[in-house]
Structure formats: structure tokens, C-alpha cells
Coordinates of C-alpha atoms in Angstrom, one line a residue:
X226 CA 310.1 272.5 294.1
X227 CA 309.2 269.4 296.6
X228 CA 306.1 267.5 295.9
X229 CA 303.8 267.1 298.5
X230 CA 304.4 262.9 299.4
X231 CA 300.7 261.9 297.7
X232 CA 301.9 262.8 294.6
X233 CA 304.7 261.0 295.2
X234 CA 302.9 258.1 295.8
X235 CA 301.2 258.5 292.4
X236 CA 304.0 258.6 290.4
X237 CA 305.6 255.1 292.8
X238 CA 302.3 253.8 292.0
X239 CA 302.2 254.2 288.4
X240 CA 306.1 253.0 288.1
X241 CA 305.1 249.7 290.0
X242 CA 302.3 248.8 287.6
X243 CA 304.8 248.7 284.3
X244 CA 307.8 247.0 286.6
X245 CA 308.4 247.4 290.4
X246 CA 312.4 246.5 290.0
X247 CA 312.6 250.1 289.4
X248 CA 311.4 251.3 292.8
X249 CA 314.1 249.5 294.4
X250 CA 316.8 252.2 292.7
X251 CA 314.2 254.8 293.8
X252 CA 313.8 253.8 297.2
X253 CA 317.9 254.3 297.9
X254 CA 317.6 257.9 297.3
X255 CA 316.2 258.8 300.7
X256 CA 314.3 257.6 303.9
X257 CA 311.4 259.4 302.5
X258 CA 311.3 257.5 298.7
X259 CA 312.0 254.2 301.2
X260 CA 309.0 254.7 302.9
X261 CA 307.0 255.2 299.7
X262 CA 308.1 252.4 297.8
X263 CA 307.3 250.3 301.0
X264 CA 303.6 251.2 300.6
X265 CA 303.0 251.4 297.1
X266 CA 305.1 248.1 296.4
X267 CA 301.6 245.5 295.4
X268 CA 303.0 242.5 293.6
X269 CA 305.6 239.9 295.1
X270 CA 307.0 236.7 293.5
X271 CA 308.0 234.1 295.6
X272 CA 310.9 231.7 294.9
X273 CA 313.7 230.0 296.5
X274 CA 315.8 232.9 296.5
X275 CA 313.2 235.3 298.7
X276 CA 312.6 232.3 301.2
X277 CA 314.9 233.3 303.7
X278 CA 314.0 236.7 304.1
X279 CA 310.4 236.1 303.2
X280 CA 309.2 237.4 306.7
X281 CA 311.2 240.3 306.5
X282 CA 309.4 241.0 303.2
X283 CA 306.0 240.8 304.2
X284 CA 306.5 242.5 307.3
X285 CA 308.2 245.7 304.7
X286 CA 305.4 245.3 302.0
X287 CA 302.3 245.4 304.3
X288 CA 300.1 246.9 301.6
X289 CA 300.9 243.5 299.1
X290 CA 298.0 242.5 297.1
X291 CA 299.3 239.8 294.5
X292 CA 301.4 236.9 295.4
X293 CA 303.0 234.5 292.6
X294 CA 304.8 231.4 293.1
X295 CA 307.6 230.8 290.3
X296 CA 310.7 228.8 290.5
X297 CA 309.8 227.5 294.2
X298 CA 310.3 223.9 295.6
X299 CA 309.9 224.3 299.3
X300 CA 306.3 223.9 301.2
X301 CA 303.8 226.3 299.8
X302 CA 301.7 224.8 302.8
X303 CA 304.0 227.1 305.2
X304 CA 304.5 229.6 303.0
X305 CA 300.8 230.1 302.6
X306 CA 300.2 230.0 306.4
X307 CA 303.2 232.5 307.1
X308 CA 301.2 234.9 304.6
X309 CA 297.9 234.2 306.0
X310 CA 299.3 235.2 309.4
X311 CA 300.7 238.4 308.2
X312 CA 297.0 239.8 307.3
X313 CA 297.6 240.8 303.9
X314 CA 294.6 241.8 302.1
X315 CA 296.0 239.9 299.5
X316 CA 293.5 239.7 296.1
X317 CA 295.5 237.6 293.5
X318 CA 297.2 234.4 294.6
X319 CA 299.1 232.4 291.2
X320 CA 300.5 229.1 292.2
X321 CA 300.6 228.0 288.6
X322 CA 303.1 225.3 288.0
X323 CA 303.5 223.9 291.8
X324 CA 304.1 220.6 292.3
X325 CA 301.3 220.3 294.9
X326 CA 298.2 221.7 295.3
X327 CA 298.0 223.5 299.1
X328 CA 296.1 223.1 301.8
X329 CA 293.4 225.9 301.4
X330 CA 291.8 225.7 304.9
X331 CA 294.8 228.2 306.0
X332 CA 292.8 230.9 306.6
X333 CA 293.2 233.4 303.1
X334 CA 292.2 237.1 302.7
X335 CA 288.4 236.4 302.2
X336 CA 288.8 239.7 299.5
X337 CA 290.6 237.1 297.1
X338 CA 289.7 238.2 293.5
X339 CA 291.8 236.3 291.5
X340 CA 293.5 232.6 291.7
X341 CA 295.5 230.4 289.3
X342 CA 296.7 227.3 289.5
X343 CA 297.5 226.4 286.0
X344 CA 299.0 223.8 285.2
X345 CA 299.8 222.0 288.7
X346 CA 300.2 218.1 289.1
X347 CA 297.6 216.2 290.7
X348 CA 294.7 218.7 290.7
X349 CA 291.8 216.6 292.3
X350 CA 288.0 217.2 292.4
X351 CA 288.5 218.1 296.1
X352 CA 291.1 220.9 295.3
X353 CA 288.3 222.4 293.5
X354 CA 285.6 222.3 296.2
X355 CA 288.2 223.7 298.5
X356 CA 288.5 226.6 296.1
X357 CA 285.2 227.4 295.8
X358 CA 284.2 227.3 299.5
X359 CA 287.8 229.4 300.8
X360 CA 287.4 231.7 298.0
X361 CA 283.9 232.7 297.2
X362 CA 284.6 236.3 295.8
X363 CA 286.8 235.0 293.3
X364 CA 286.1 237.0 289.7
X365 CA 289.6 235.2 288.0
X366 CA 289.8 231.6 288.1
X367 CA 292.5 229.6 285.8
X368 CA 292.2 225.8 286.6
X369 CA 294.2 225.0 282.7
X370 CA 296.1 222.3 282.0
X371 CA 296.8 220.5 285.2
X372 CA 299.8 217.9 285.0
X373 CA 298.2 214.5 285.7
X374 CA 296.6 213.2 282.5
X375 CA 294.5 212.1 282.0
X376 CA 292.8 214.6 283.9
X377 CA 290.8 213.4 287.3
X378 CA 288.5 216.5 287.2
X379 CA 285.1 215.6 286.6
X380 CA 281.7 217.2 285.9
X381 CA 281.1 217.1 289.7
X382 CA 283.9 219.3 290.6
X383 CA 282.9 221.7 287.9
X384 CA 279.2 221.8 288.9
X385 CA 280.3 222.2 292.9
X386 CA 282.6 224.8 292.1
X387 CA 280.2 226.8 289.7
X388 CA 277.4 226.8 292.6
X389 CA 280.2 228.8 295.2
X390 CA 281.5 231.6 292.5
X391 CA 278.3 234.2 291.7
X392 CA 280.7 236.7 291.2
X393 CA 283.3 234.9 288.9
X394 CA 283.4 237.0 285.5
X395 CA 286.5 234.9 283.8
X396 CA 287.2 231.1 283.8
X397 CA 289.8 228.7 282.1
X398 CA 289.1 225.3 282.4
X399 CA 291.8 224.1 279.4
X400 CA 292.7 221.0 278.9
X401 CA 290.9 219.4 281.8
X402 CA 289.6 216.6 279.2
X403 CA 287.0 214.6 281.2
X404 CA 284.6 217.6 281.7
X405 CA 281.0 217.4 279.4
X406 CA 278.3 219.3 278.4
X407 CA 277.2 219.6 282.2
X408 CA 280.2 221.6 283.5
X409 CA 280.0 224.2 281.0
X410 CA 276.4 224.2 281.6
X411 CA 276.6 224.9 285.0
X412 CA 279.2 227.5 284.8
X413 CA 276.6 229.2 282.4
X414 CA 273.4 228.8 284.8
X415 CA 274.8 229.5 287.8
X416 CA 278.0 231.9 286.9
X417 CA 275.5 234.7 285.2
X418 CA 278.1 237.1 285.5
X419 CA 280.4 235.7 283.0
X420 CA 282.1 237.8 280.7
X421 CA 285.2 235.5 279.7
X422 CA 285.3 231.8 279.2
X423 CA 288.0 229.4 278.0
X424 CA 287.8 225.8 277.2
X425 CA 290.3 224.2 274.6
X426 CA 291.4 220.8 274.8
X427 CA 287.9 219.9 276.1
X428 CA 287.0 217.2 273.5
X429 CA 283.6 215.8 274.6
X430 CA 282.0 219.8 274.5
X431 CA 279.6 219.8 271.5
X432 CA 278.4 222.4 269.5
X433 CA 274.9 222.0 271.0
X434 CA 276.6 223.2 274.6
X435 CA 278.7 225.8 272.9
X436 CA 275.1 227.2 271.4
X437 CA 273.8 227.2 275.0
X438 CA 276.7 229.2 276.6
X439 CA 276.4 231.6 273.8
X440 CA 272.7 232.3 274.1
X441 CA 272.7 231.9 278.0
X442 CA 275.5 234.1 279.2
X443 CA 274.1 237.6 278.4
X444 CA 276.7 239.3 279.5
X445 CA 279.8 237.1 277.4
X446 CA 282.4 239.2 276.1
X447 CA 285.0 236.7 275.4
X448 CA 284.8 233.2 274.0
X449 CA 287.9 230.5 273.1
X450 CA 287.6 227.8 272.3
X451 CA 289.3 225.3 269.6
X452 CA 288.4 221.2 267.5
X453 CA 285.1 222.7 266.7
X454 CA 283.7 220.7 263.5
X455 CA 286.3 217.4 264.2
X456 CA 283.1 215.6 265.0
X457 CA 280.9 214.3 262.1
X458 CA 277.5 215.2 261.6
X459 CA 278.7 218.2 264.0
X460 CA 276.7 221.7 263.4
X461 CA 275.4 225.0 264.7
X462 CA 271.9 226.4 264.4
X463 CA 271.4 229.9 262.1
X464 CA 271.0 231.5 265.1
X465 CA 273.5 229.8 267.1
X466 CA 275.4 233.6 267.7
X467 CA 272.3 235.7 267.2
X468 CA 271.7 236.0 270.9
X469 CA 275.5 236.9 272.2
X470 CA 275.0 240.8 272.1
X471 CA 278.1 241.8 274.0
X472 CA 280.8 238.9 272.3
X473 CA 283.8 241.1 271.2
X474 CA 286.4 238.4 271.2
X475 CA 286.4 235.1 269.7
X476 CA 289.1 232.2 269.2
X477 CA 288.1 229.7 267.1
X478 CA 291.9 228.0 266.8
X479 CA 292.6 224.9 265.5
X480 CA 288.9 223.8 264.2
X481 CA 287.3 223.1 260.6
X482 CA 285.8 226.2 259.8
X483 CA 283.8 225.5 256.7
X484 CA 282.0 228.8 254.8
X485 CA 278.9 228.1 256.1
X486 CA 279.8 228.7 259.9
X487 CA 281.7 231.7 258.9
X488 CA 279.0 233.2 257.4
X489 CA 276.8 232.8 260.7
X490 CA 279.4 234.4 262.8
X491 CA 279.2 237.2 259.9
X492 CA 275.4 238.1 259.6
X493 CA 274.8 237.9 263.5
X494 CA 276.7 241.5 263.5
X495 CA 278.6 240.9 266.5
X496 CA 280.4 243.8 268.5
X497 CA 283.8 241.7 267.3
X498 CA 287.0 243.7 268.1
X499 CA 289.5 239.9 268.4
X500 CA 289.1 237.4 266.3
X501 CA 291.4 234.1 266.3
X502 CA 291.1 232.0 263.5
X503 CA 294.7 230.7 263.6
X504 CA 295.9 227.0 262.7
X505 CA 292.4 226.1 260.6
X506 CA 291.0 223.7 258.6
X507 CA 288.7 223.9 255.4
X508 CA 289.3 227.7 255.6
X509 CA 289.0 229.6 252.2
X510 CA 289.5 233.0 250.7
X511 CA 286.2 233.6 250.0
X512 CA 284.5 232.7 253.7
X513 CA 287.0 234.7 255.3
X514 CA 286.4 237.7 252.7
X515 CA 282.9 237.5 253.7
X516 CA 283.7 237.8 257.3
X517 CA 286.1 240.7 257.1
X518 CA 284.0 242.3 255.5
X519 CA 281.3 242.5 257.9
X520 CA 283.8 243.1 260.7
X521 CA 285.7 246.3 259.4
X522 CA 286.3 247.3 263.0
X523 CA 288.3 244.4 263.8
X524 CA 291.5 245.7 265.8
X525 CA 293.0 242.2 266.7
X526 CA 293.2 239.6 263.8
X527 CA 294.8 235.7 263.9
X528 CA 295.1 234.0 260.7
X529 CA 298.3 231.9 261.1
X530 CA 298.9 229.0 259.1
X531 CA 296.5 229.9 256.7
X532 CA 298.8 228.6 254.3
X533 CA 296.2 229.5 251.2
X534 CA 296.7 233.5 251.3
X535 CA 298.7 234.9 249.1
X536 CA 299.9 238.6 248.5
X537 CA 297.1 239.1 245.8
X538 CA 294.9 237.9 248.5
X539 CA 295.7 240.1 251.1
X540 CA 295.8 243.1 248.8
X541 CA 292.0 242.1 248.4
X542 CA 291.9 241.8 252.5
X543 CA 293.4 244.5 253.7
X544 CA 290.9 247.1 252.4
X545 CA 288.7 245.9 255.3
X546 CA 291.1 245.9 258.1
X547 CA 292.1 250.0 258.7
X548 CA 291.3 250.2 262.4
X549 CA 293.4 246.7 262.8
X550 CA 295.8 247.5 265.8
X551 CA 297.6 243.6 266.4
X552 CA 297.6 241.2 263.0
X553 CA 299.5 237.9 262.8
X554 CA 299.7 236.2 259.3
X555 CA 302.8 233.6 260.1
X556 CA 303.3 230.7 258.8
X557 CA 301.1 231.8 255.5
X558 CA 304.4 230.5 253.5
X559 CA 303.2 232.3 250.3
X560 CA 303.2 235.6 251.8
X561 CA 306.1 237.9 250.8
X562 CA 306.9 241.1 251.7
X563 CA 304.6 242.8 249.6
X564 CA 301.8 242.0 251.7
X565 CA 303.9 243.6 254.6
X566 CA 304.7 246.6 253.1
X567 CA 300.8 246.8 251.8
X568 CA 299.7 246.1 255.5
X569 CA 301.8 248.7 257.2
X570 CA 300.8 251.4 254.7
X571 CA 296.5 250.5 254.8
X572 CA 296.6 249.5 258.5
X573 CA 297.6 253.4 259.8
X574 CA 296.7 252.2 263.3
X575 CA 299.2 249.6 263.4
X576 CA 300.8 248.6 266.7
X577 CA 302.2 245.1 266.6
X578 CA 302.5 242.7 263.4
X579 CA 303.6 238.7 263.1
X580 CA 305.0 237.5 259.9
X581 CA 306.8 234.3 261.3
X582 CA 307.5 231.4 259.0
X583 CA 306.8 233.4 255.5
X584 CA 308.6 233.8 252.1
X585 CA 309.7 237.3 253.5
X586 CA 312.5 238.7 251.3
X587 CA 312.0 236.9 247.9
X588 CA 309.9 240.1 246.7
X589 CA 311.2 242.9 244.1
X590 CA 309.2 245.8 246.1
X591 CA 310.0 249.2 245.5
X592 CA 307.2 251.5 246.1
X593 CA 307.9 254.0 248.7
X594 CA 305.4 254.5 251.2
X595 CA 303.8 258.3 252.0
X596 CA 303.3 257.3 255.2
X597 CA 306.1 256.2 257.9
X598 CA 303.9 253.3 259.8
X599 CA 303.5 253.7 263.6
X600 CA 303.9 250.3 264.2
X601 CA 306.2 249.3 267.3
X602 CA 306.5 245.6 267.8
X603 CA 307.4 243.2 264.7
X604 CA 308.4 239.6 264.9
X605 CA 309.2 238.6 261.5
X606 CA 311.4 235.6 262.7
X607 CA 312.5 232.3 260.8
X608 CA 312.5 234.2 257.4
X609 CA 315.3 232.6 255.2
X610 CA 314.9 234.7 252.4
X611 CA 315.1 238.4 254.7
X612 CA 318.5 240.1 253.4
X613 CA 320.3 243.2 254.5
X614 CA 318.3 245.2 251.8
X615 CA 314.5 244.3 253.1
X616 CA 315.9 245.2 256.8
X617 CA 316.8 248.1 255.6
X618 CA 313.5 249.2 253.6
X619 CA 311.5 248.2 256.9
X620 CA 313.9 250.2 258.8
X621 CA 312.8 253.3 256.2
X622 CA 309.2 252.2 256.6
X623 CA 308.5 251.8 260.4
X624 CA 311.0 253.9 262.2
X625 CA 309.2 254.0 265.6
X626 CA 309.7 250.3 266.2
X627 CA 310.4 249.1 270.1
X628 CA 310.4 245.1 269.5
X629 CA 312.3 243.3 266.6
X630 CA 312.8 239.8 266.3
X631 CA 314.4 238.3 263.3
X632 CA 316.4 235.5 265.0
X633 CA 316.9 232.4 262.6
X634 CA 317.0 234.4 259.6
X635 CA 320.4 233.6 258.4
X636 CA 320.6 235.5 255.2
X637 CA 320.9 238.7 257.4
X638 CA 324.7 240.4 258.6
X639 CA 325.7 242.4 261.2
X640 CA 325.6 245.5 258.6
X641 CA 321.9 244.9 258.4
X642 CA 321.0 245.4 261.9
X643 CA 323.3 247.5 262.6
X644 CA 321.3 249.8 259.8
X645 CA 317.9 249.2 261.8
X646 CA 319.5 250.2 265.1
X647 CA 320.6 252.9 263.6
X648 CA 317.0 254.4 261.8
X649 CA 315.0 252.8 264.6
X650 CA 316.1 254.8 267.8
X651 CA 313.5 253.7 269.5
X652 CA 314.0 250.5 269.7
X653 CA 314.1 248.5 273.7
X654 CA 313.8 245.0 272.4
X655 CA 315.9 243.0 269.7
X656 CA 316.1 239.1 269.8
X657 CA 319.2 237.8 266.4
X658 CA 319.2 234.7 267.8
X659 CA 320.3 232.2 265.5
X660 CA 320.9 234.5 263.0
X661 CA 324.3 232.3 261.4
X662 CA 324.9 235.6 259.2
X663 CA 325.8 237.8 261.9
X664 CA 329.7 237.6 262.6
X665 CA 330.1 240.8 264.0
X666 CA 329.0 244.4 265.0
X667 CA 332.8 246.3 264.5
X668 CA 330.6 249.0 262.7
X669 CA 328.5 249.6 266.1
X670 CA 329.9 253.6 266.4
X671 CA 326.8 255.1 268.0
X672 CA 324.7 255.0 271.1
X673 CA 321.7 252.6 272.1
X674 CA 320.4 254.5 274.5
X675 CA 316.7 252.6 274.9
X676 CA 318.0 249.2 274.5
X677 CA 316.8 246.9 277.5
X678 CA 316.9 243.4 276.2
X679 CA 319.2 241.4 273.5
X680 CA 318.8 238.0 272.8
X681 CA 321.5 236.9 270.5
X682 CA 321.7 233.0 271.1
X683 CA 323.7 230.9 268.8
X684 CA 325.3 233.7 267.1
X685 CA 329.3 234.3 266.6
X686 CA 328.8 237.3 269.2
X687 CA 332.5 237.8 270.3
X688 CA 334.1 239.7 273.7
X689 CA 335.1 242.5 271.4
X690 CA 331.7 242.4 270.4
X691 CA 330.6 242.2 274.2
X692 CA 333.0 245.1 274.5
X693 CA 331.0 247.2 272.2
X694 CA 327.5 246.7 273.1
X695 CA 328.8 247.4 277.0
X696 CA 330.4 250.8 275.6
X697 CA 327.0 252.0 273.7
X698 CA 324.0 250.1 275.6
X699 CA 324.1 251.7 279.2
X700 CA 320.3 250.9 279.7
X701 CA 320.5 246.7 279.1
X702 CA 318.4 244.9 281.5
X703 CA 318.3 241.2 280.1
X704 CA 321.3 239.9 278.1
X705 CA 320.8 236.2 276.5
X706 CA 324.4 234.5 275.0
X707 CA 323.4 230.8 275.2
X708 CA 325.2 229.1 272.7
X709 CA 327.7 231.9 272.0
X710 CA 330.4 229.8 272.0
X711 CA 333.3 232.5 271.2
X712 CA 332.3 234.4 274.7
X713 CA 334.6 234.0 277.6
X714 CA 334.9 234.8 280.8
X715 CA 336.8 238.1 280.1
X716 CA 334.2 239.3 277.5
X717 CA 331.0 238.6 280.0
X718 CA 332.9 240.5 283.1
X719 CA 333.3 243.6 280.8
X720 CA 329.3 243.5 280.3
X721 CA 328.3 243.0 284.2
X722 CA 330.4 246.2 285.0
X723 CA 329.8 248.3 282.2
X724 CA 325.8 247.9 282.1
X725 CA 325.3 248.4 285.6
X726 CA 321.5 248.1 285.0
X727 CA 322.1 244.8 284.0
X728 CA 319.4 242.2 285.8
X729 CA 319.6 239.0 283.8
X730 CA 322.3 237.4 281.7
X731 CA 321.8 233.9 279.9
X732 CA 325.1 231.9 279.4

């Protein structure tokens, strides 16, 4: 039975959010899907590819509401105009990584919500005034790491920025390292609205401004910020996070975290969901035991490089952590895979795990688990102790994984993933690169139907090898060979025309 066109456009809708490559297959099928996909289309990247039919693009997409710039070298000044004059009601502009920052007195939708310009060269104090005054509805503002260092924003730029944005609700001001005390005061004072700031690599911030944002932003629901405690004589008040009511996230990377503070982040009873205590110094088993266990709710946990855990430790931990949804321990070198396999089965609500860097694989663990673990993404990369036989007990474990990476893990064959593609059907994702083990996949006798992406750098991948994943991988999207030295020409033409899907290919 037809569909009546809005529903349709609901479905065209809901495909663009997760990726709007898919609507262009859509949009062959008839005049009617064209004229859909025209009008639901919201997001377009600009590069110097799209530049010669750019004005054919805007005048097809005329409901566009983000623009990016990625991979572009021409004159974003023209570009910017040409867009301006097409009266898009554009709401998120991301020039992040330009070379220049544009002329904003071209005349921009005045409904502009969001705006990054991370990380472009020679952001001035005047580009920040400009932003302010063309943009004053902005709620998303990401100023990070611009390319001229040392940076030449100051306080001033900060403050006459802050005074122009009453609605802005999250900032990054990253590695802009002249700023003090006064710009994050002002953002505070006059930026009430605030739910989300970010500030690392800001080293003349003190703890005595970092008090002041957390008692004066009421409405704060997200705070990162990192070097806290480098300073001497360098402190926080008891109730230095009494007053942040509504502070669910908080990154504390790469500081000194000494017992006491953790303590005062425990006993304030924050509404913590994230916390991000990754790359620390002066951490210790029993402050961080102390401040799991006030936060049992905690779905999103960082303690990498927290090289002093160790299985019996985490066995302690993990009692705490049952809603945890996201936890990363890599880089804790004494971990083995009994702390995995004791995570997975506590942690029921498991989504995503990182066990980078560990001593993965040198464990005699047998117990079987009552429970297969829900979990979907794992990155357990850089293991040189994982074998075929751990693969193959995760494999068991967590059968409804989407995302695997083990590359650099060397003690691992072909046989060994082949075993996990074979008791993990659902998986979309797998990155062997570097895995020097891995000589071929002859045994590869069934179909990958969900596979979209394979990264397999380095590796002694072969063109019969090529020949196989083509034959059982119809869905591959992104294909990554650099550094597979026995590919040739032959074996990478066999790919492009048996995996029609095929998008991006890495040689």
C-alpha cells in the first residue's frame, strides 16, 4: 500500500540524521523519492570536490541547515557570500581547521545556533568580536585550539564576546592559553545560561575561578577541564562543589588528584552520570573507591592510565559500577583479562568498553559466564599478549558486538577472527590493522552480511584475500589497505566491482 508523502518524509528524515549518503540511492528510485530527499536533505560538507557545482547544490537543498567546511582550500569569503545569498536558514556553520578566518560582515542567517572554528590559524581578538555581534543567538560556540601559538586571544575578546551571547548554553575555549581568571568570569556572569563549559590547556585558570564558575553557573551540567593541582599551594574550598546542583559530567583529565579533592567531589552528592579521570596523577585505590562508591549511578567512566589498578582491584570496583553503560580502563598495564570478563558479566548494561594498552591475554580464565553481555563496541587494541583462544572466549561472551578493534595485537591469526566473525553476526565495524599474525583469511566460507568498514593496514592481506572478502561482504562502505604491500592492482579492481556499496578505499 503507498504511503501518504509525510510519512515519507519521516522515514527520509530519520535516514538523514544517522547518514544522508543513503538518500542519494533513495532518491534514484523515482521523481517522487527525488523530491523528498531534496527537502529533507539538512547537512552539507563543503570541499574542493563540491565547489564546482556548489550553486547547483544549494539551489537543490533549499531546506539546508548545517554547513561544514572539510578538506577546502579555495576562498571561504565567496563561498560564505554565495550561501548568504541563497537565504538558507542555515543554524550550524563549522569552519574548523581553515586556514583563514572569514569575513563575517557577509550577511549570515541571523537564526545561527551553532558555530565552530576550531582549530583555525590566526584567530584574532577581532574574529571574536565579529562573532559575537553577526551571531548573537548562538547556543554552540567552539573557539579550541586555534593554530597560531602562542595564542593572541586575550581576556578582552573573551569578555566582549561573553556580553553578545545571552543565549549561549555550551562553550570551548581549549587551548587558547593567554585567557585568566576574567574570561571565565565573564562567561559565568554574563552567559547565565550555561550548561557546558570546556577549558583545558588554559594554564593561568586557578582553582579559585574554577570555584566561582561552579557556584555561579546554576544551571552547569557539564564541566572539563584538566592541570588542576600542578600549581603549589593550589586548593579547593569544602564546599567548592556543594553549590553545582545540576553538574552530571565532569573531566578532570590530566591533573593531581590527591584523596582529599576526591572526597569533596564525593560527599557534595552530585547528579554525576560522566566522570573523566583519565591520565592522573597522585590517584589511589582507596580515593577512587570512595568516590565510586558514592556515585553507583555512574554510566560513563575514564580511568586510563591509571596504571595502579589491578584485577584484584577492579573486582573490588566493579561492585559499584552496574548501571555503567561506556568504561575505558586502557593503558592500566596490570589489568588482564580477568578484569574484562568480570566487567562484562557485573556491568549488564554494558554498551561500549576500552581496554587499550593492557596485559590482555596473559590470564588462565575459565569461568563461564550465565550471562551473554550486551555489549556492542570493544577496542581492546595494542594487546600483545591476546591469542586466538581469548578472541574466541570474548567471541562466546559478547556475541552482539558491532565494533572490534584489535589491530597491533600480533599474537592473533586469521583463524582467530575469522572465529569472531563467525559468533559475532552482528558485527559492522572491524579495524586488524597491524595485526603481523594475520597471513590470511582462506577459511572465510560464510557471509558478512553487516560488515561496513575494515581497516586492515599493515597486514599481509593478499588479492585472493581481497577476492574473498568481495565474494562475502556485499555491504562494505569503507575499505583501508595502507601498507598492504602484497595488494595489486588486480586484487583492488575485484573489490570496487564486487562491493558496489563501496564509498572509501585507503591504498
Amino acid at each position: 500500500m503507498d504511503l501518504p508523502e509525510e510519512c515519507w518524509e519521516l522515514i527520509f528524515r530519520f535516514i538523514d540524521q544517522d547518514d544522508h549518503r543513503f538518500l542519494k540511492s533513495l532518491s534514484l528510485a523515482s521523481t517522487s523519492f527525488l523530491s523528498i530527499a531534496n527537502r529533507v536533505r539538512s547537512t552539507f560538507t563543503i570541499t574542493d570536490r563540491t565547489l564546482p557545482f556548489l550553486h547547483r547544490h544549494l539551489l537543490r537543498f533549499h531546506n539546508l541547515k548545517r554547513v561544514r567546511f572539510h578538506d577546502f582550500h579555495g576562498d571561504i569569503n565567496s563561498i560564505l557570500l554565495q550561501i548568504s545569498l541563497s537565504c538558507l536558514d542555515l543554524e550550524s556553520l563549522d569552519i574548523s581547521g581553515m586556514q583563514c578566518f572569514p569575513d563575517l560582515k557577509t550577511k549570515m542567517s541571523s537564526n545561527m545556533k551553532e558555530f565552530s572554528c576550531s582549530g583555525v590559524r590566526e584567530l584574532r581578538e577581532n574574529d571574536l568580536v565579529s562573532i559575537g555581534v553577526c551571531f548573537p543567538s548562538l547556543q554552540k560556540l567552539d573557539i579550541s585550539y586555534p593554530e597560531s601559538l602562542p595564542s593572541p586571544v586575550f581576556d578582552s575578546a573573551i569578555i566582549s564576546l561573553s556580553s553578545n551571547l545571552k543565549s549561549l548554553l555550551k562553550i570551548d575555549v581549549s587551548g587558547n592559553n593567554l585567557i585568566t581568571d576574567k574570561s571565565l568570569v565573564s562567561l559565568s556572569q554574563n552567559c547565565v545560561l550555561l550548561r557546558e563549559i570546556i577549558f583545558r590547556d588554559c594554564d593561568f585558570v586557578s582553582s579559585r575561578c574554577i570555584e566561582f564558575v561552579l557556584s555561579n553557573s546554576r544551571y552547569l551540567e557539564s564541566l572539563a577541564i584538566n592541570g588542576i593541582g600542578w600549581r603549589p599551594r593550589e586548593s579547593f574550598s569544602n564546599d567548592a562543589f556543594l553549590l553545582c546542583r545540576c553538574l552530571s559530567e565532569l573531566d578532570l583529565s590530566d591533573s593531581f588528584l590527591s584523596d582529599e579533592l576526591l572526597r569533596l567531589i564525593a560527599d557534595a552528592k552530585l547528579p554525576l552520570k560522566k566522570l573523566v579521570l583519565s591520565n592522573c596523577q597522585c590517584l589511589t585505590f582507596d580515593g577512587v573507591l570512595y568516590l565510586l562508591t558514592k556515585y553507583q549511578t555512574l554510566a560513563h567512566l575514564n580511568l586510563e592510565g591509571s596504571s595502579f589498578l589491578s584485577d584484584e582491584m577492579i573486582l573490588d570496583l566493579v561492585v559499584f559500577l552496574g548501571r555503567l553503560t561506556f568504561v575505558n580502563f586502557s593503558f592500566c598495564a596490570k589489568l588482564t583479562g580477568v578484569s574484562f570478563f568480570n566487567i562484562v558479566e557485573r556491568c549488564v548494561s554494558l554498551q561500549c568498553m576500552r581496554m587499550e594498552g593492557t596485559n590482555f591475554g596473559v590470564e588462565d580464565y575459565s569461568k563461564e559466564l550465565g550471562v551473554k553481555s550486551r555489549i556492542k563496541s570493544l577496542y581492546i587494541s595494542g594487546n600483545h599478549n591476546l591469542r586466538d583462544e581469548c578472541l574466541l572466549k570474548i567471541s562466546r561472551h559478547c556475541p552482539f558486538l558491532e565494533t572490534l578493534a584489535v589491530d597491533h595485537c600480533p599474537a592473533i591469526t586469521g583463524d582467530g577472527v575469522l572465529e569472531v566473525l563467525r559468533n559475532c553476526g552482528e558485527i559492522k565495524s572491524l579495524d586488524i590493522s597491524g595485526c603481523s599474525g594475520i597471513k590470511c583469511v582462506d577459511a572465510l566460507d560464510f557471509e558478512l552480511p553487516k560488515l561496513e568498514t575494515l581497516r586492515a593496514c599493515g597486514t599481509w592481506i593478499d588479492d585472493q584475500a581481497l577476492g574473498l572478502i568481495s565474494k562475502r561482504c556485499p555491504r562494505l562502505l569503507r575499505l583501508d589497505l595502507k601498507g598492504c604491500l602484497n595488494v595489486t592492482s588486480r586484487g583492488v579492481k575485484e573489490v570496487v566491482q564486487s562491493c558496489t556499496r563501496l564509498r572509501e578505499i585507503n591504498l
